[in-house]
Amino acid sequence: MKTYFRLLSFAKPIEKFAIPYVIATLFAIVFNTFLFTLLGPLMQALFLDKATINVTPSEKSSALNLFGQFNDYVATIIAHDKIYALQVICGVIIITVFLSNLFRYFSQRFMEDLRVHTLLNMRKTVFDNVMNLHVGYFNNERKGDIISKVASDVQVVQFTVTNTLQVVFKEPLQLIFFVAVLIGISFKLTIFSLLVIPVSGFIISKIVKRLKQQATQSHESFAKMIGFLDESLSGIKIIKAFNASERVKNKFGEENKFYSFLNRKMARRQQLASPVSQTLGVLVVVFILLYGGTMILNGKGDLSADQFVVYLATFSQVMQPIKALTDSFSGIHSGISAGERVLELIDTKPELTNKPNAENLNMFNKSLVFESVAFNYGDKQVLKHINLDIEKGQTVALVGPSGGGKSTLMDLIPRFHDPKSGTIKIDGRDYRDLTVESIRSQMGTVNQESFLFNDSIFNNIAFGKPEASEEEVIAAAKIANAHEFILNTEDGYQTFVGDRGNRLSGGQRQRVCIARAVLANPPIMLLDEATSALDTESEKLVQDALNKLMQNRTSIVIAHRLSTIQHADKIVVIDKGAVIETGTHQQLMSQNGLYKRLIDMQTFND
């Protein structure tokens, strides 16, 4: 129940929807119950003689018994004119049905508003929390699992939670009204008849006992399929190139079979609950029919024929709210299971948060300094005792063998992670004393993987500065050597680049990314092997764009081709997580160390 109430908190402000829902539902139930009591007067008007109908003052219903008062009124009319009485009853039936359905419509409408409102809040909370999580979280979690929680699990939760809320209020209330009518007709018969409810509840609880465990497995299996689908679409060229289509299809098919098998088992259990309760209900109705009918035919007991018809009709409807409650009880397990997965994601706290009273960094004036910085991925130490000064306006290149820690060091600069020990300072201020957003606002990034959003070229360039004018975007594109190829595309700057920018070549994507960084105009540029995946011609265009980008800026560059960073103000050689050499190109070449060996190896390979 704790999980359920937490999920229900996403419906706030719930009173905005709950109060009108309660009022509309109450009226719908009253008119729906009244409809079945009209069967008694209808039977009197059609089948009983006037002589048999005589309402004496002592038999009249109390002022609080509205149903009884109406029956007394109809009985009085029938005693004088049965046709007029029939017309009155038919008119009341039409009005009652209309009002019952009108209020039921409003009731469902208010509940649907609550359902949509809950889904809106829940999905927004989940997505917002995902966007707030640190970068390292996404290296450890399957993307498909996150997508499944945001898309599928949230949908299951909102439907189950609001549906249960609807059933828990409406159906017991409707049941109470029906039972009140039944007790008013025959107390003894009602007490015996309602024994079906606890018996039915016990049997159904046994049937749905394992539903939650199966629901959890089902949600996890669906998440695996979503993740596998995402991987397959992203790697479709590799799959085709290695003739692995059949193998991939078989792998997906196996998971799909397992998911379908689980859902089939769950559906069978859920579907068994309703027939069981309905069968028990019918057995009781048959017993009532046999018992009450025998009494009427023998002229014994206190039930009249018209009362018995009302009793049977009303009791047949008692099973509807019981059936709805059992269906809801069997379905809630799936919702709670999905809810626990969603809450697990919501409860995941970002490792990086702004400390209270963190200050904003408004501009970069002097230097960026690493003081004895160390960093671990789990138990593995990736960086150790990094000391590094980067002065404003300098171009600093990070070089070294793969796996040495260059990219990790680069990730610390925009504060994707905090160091395990040591401090990073910008203009003499500790990173931890500043807001993450203000630090990143001073930096622009061009990565090795040139990621573009499935949007227009214009919007991709303006991503870091959404309010940019067309002239500013074009100017940035020209600096990035992208303007000419953009004009040659189908719709110019309004051309859509496709998923991850796959409608553009590698060099074109990279130049659009550079234009994006140019437009943002940050004082610090972070370039992570921005030309490593390009052909020679594209590399020249991109390198020229990068040279323009780095002018009058502080630049930190991870270089794949060492020939591109020979003019850097400072070259930092990193190996096995430590800085082993620092200096200009000439200084490092004269030291005859690792840098010179790397240069010689690359010269030889070229």
Short mmCIF file of N, CA and C in Angstrom, two decimals, residues 105-173:
data_model
loop_
_atom_site.label_atom_id
_atom_site.label_comp_id
_atom_site.label_asym_id
_atom_site.label_seq_id
_atom_site.Cartn_x
_atom_site.Cartn_y
_atom_site.Cartn_z
N TYR A 105 -21.37 9.67 -17.30
CA TYR A 105 -20.47 10.29 -18.29
C TYR A 105 -19.55 11.31 -17.61
N PHE A 106 -20.15 12.19 -16.77
CA PHE A 106 -19.33 13.19 -16.08
C PHE A 106 -18.33 12.52 -15.12
N SER A 107 -18.78 11.47 -14.49
CA SER A 107 -17.90 10.73 -13.58
C SER A 107 -16.69 10.18 -14.33
N GLN A 108 -16.93 9.54 -15.48
CA GLN A 108 -15.83 8.99 -16.28
C GLN A 108 -14.94 10.10 -16.83
N ARG A 109 -15.56 11.21 -17.18
CA ARG A 109 -14.80 12.35 -17.72
C ARG A 109 -13.83 12.92 -16.67
N PHE A 110 -14.32 13.09 -15.45
CA PHE A 110 -13.46 13.61 -14.39
C PHE A 110 -12.33 12.61 -14.07
N MET A 111 -12.67 11.32 -14.11
CA MET A 111 -11.64 10.30 -13.83
C MET A 111 -10.60 10.27 -14.95
N GLU A 112 -11.04 10.46 -16.19
CA GLU A 112 -10.08 10.49 -17.30
C GLU A 112 -9.16 11.71 -17.18
N ASP A 113 -9.71 12.84 -16.75
CA ASP A 113 -8.88 14.03 -16.50
C ASP A 113 -7.83 13.73 -15.43
N LEU A 114 -8.24 13.02 -14.39
CA LEU A 114 -7.31 12.63 -13.33
C LEU A 114 -6.24 11.69 -13.87
N ARG A 115 -6.66 10.75 -14.72
CA ARG A 115 -5.73 9.78 -15.29
C ARG A 115 -4.67 10.49 -16.15
N VAL A 116 -5.12 11.39 -17.00
CA VAL A 116 -4.19 12.13 -17.87
C VAL A 116 -3.27 13.02 -17.04
N HIS A 117 -3.84 13.67 -16.02
CA HIS A 117 -3.04 14.53 -15.13
C HIS A 117 -1.97 13.73 -14.40
N THR A 118 -2.34 12.53 -13.93
CA THR A 118 -1.38 11.66 -13.24
C THR A 118 -0.26 11.24 -14.18
N LEU A 119 -0.63 10.83 -15.39
CA LEU A 119 0.36 10.41 -16.38
C LEU A 119 1.31 11.56 -16.72
N LEU A 120 0.75 12.75 -16.89
CA LEU A 120 1.56 13.94 -17.19
C LEU A 120 2.59 14.18 -16.10
N ASN A 121 2.14 14.19 -14.84
CA ASN A 121 3.05 14.45 -13.72
C ASN A 121 4.10 13.36 -13.57
N MET A 122 3.67 12.11 -13.70
CA MET A 122 4.58 10.99 -13.49
C MET A 122 5.65 10.95 -14.57
N ARG A 123 5.22 11.06 -15.84
CA ARG A 123 6.18 10.98 -16.94
C ARG A 123 7.15 12.17 -16.88
N LYS A 124 6.64 13.35 -16.52
CA LYS A 124 7.51 14.53 -16.40
C LYS A 124 8.52 14.33 -15.28
N THR A 125 8.08 13.80 -14.14
CA THR A 125 8.99 13.56 -13.01
C THR A 125 10.08 12.56 -13.38
N VAL A 126 9.67 11.47 -14.05
CA VAL A 126 10.64 10.43 -14.43
C VAL A 126 11.65 11.01 -15.41
N PHE A 127 11.16 11.68 -16.46
CA PHE A 127 12.07 12.20 -17.48
C PHE A 127 12.99 13.27 -16.90
N ASP A 128 12.43 14.17 -16.06
CA ASP A 128 13.25 15.22 -15.44
C ASP A 128 14.36 14.60 -14.60
N ASN A 129 14.02 13.55 -13.86
CA ASN A 129 15.03 12.92 -13.01
C ASN A 129 16.10 12.23 -13.85
N VAL A 130 15.68 11.61 -14.96
CA VAL A 130 16.66 10.97 -15.85
C VAL A 130 17.63 12.02 -16.40
N MET A 131 17.10 13.18 -16.79
CA MET A 131 17.96 14.24 -17.34
C MET A 131 18.89 14.83 -16.27
N ASN A 132 18.51 14.70 -15.00
CA ASN A 132 19.34 15.24 -13.92
C ASN A 132 20.44 14.29 -13.47
N LEU A 133 20.33 13.01 -13.89
CA LEU A 133 21.31 12.02 -13.44
C LEU A 133 22.68 12.29 -14.05
N HIS A 134 23.72 11.87 -13.35
CA HIS A 134 25.09 12.10 -13.82
C HIS A 134 25.39 11.22 -15.02
N VAL A 135 26.36 11.62 -15.81
CA VAL A 135 26.70 10.93 -17.05
C VAL A 135 27.08 9.47 -16.80
N GLY A 136 27.77 9.21 -15.69
CA GLY A 136 28.22 7.85 -15.40
C GLY A 136 27.08 6.87 -15.23
N TYR A 137 25.90 7.34 -14.82
CA TYR A 137 24.75 6.45 -14.62
C TYR A 137 24.40 5.73 -15.92
N PHE A 138 24.49 6.44 -17.03
CA PHE A 138 24.06 5.87 -18.31
C PHE A 138 25.08 4.88 -18.87
N ASN A 139 26.27 4.88 -18.32
CA ASN A 139 27.25 3.87 -18.72
C ASN A 139 26.96 2.52 -18.08
N ASN A 140 26.23 2.54 -16.96
CA ASN A 140 25.98 1.31 -16.21
C ASN A 140 24.58 0.74 -16.44
N GLU A 141 23.67 1.55 -17.00
CA GLU A 141 22.28 1.11 -17.18
C GLU A 141 21.98 0.86 -18.65
N ARG A 142 21.09 -0.11 -18.88
CA ARG A 142 20.65 -0.37 -20.25
C ARG A 142 19.67 0.73 -20.69
N LYS A 143 19.93 1.26 -21.89
CA LYS A 143 19.06 2.32 -22.39
C LYS A 143 17.62 1.82 -22.55
N GLY A 144 17.48 0.56 -23.01
CA GLY A 144 16.14 0.00 -23.21
C GLY A 144 15.34 -0.06 -21.92
N ASP A 145 16.01 -0.31 -20.80
CA ASP A 145 15.33 -0.38 -19.52
C ASP A 145 14.80 1.00 -19.13
N ILE A 146 15.60 2.03 -19.38
CA ILE A 146 15.17 3.40 -19.07
C ILE A 146 13.99 3.79 -19.96
N ILE A 147 14.09 3.49 -21.26
CA ILE A 147 13.01 3.82 -22.20
C ILE A 147 11.72 3.10 -21.80
N SER A 148 11.85 1.83 -21.41
CA SER A 148 10.68 1.05 -21.01
C SER A 148 10.00 1.66 -19.79
N LYS A 149 10.79 2.13 -18.83
CA LYS A 149 10.21 2.73 -17.63
C LYS A 149 9.50 4.04 -17.95
N VAL A 150 10.11 4.87 -18.80
CA VAL A 150 9.52 6.18 -19.13
C VAL A 150 8.28 6.01 -20.00
N ALA A 151 8.30 5.05 -20.92
CA ALA A 151 7.20 4.90 -21.87
C ALA A 151 6.14 3.92 -21.39
N SER A 152 6.52 2.66 -21.23
CA SER A 152 5.56 1.60 -20.96
C SER A 152 5.13 1.52 -19.50
N ASP A 153 6.10 1.46 -18.58
CA ASP A 153 5.76 1.27 -17.17
C ASP A 153 4.92 2.40 -16.61
N VAL A 154 5.24 3.62 -17.01
CA VAL A 154 4.46 4.78 -16.54
C VAL A 154 3.01 4.67 -17.00
N GLN A 155 2.81 4.19 -18.23
CA GLN A 155 1.46 4.01 -18.77
C GLN A 155 0.68 2.98 -17.94
N VAL A 156 1.33 1.87 -17.64
CA VAL A 156 0.69 0.82 -16.83
C VAL A 156 0.32 1.37 -15.45
N VAL A 157 1.24 2.12 -14.86
CA VAL A 157 1.03 2.65 -13.51
C VAL A 157 -0.16 3.60 -13.48
N GLN A 158 -0.17 4.56 -14.38
CA GLN A 158 -1.23 5.57 -14.32
C GLN A 158 -2.60 4.96 -14.55
N PHE A 159 -2.69 3.97 -15.44
CA PHE A 159 -3.99 3.35 -15.69
C PHE A 159 -4.43 2.54 -14.48
N THR A 160 -3.51 1.75 -13.93
CA THR A 160 -3.86 0.89 -12.80
C THR A 160 -4.23 1.70 -11.56
N VAL A 161 -3.42 2.71 -11.28
CA VAL A 161 -3.64 3.52 -10.08
C VAL A 161 -4.98 4.24 -10.14
N THR A 162 -5.24 4.92 -11.25
CA THR A 162 -6.49 5.68 -11.35
C THR A 162 -7.69 4.75 -11.49
N ASN A 163 -7.51 3.63 -12.19
CA ASN A 163 -8.60 2.68 -12.33
C ASN A 163 -8.96 2.08 -10.97
N THR A 164 -7.94 1.76 -10.18
CA THR A 164 -8.18 1.22 -8.84
C THR A 164 -8.87 2.26 -7.96
N LEU A 165 -8.42 3.51 -8.07
CA LEU A 165 -9.04 4.59 -7.30
C LEU A 165 -10.52 4.70 -7.65
N GLN A 166 -10.82 4.60 -8.93
CA GLN A 166 -12.20 4.67 -9.40
C GLN A 166 -13.03 3.52 -8.85
N VAL A 167 -12.47 2.32 -8.96
CA VAL A 167 -13.19 1.13 -8.52
C VAL A 167 -13.38 1.12 -7.00
N VAL A 168 -12.34 1.50 -6.26
CA VAL A 168 -12.38 1.46 -4.80
C VAL A 168 -13.45 2.41 -4.25
N PHE A 169 -13.71 3.52 -4.93
CA PHE A 169 -14.76 4.43 -4.46
C PHE A 169 -16.13 4.04 -5.01
N LYS A 170 -16.20 3.88 -6.32
CA LYS A 170 -17.51 3.71 -6.97
C LYS A 170 -18.16 2.37 -6.65
N GLU A 171 -17.42 1.28 -6.81
CA GLU A 171 -18.04 -0.04 -6.71
C GLU A 171 -18.51 -0.38 -5.30
N PRO A 172 -17.70 -0.12 -4.23
CA PRO A 172 -18.24 -0.38 -2.89
C PRO A 172 -19.47 0.46 -2.58
N LEU A 173 -19.48 1.72 -3.05
CA LEU A 173 -20.64 2.58 -2.82
C LEU A 173 -21.87 2.03 -3.53
#
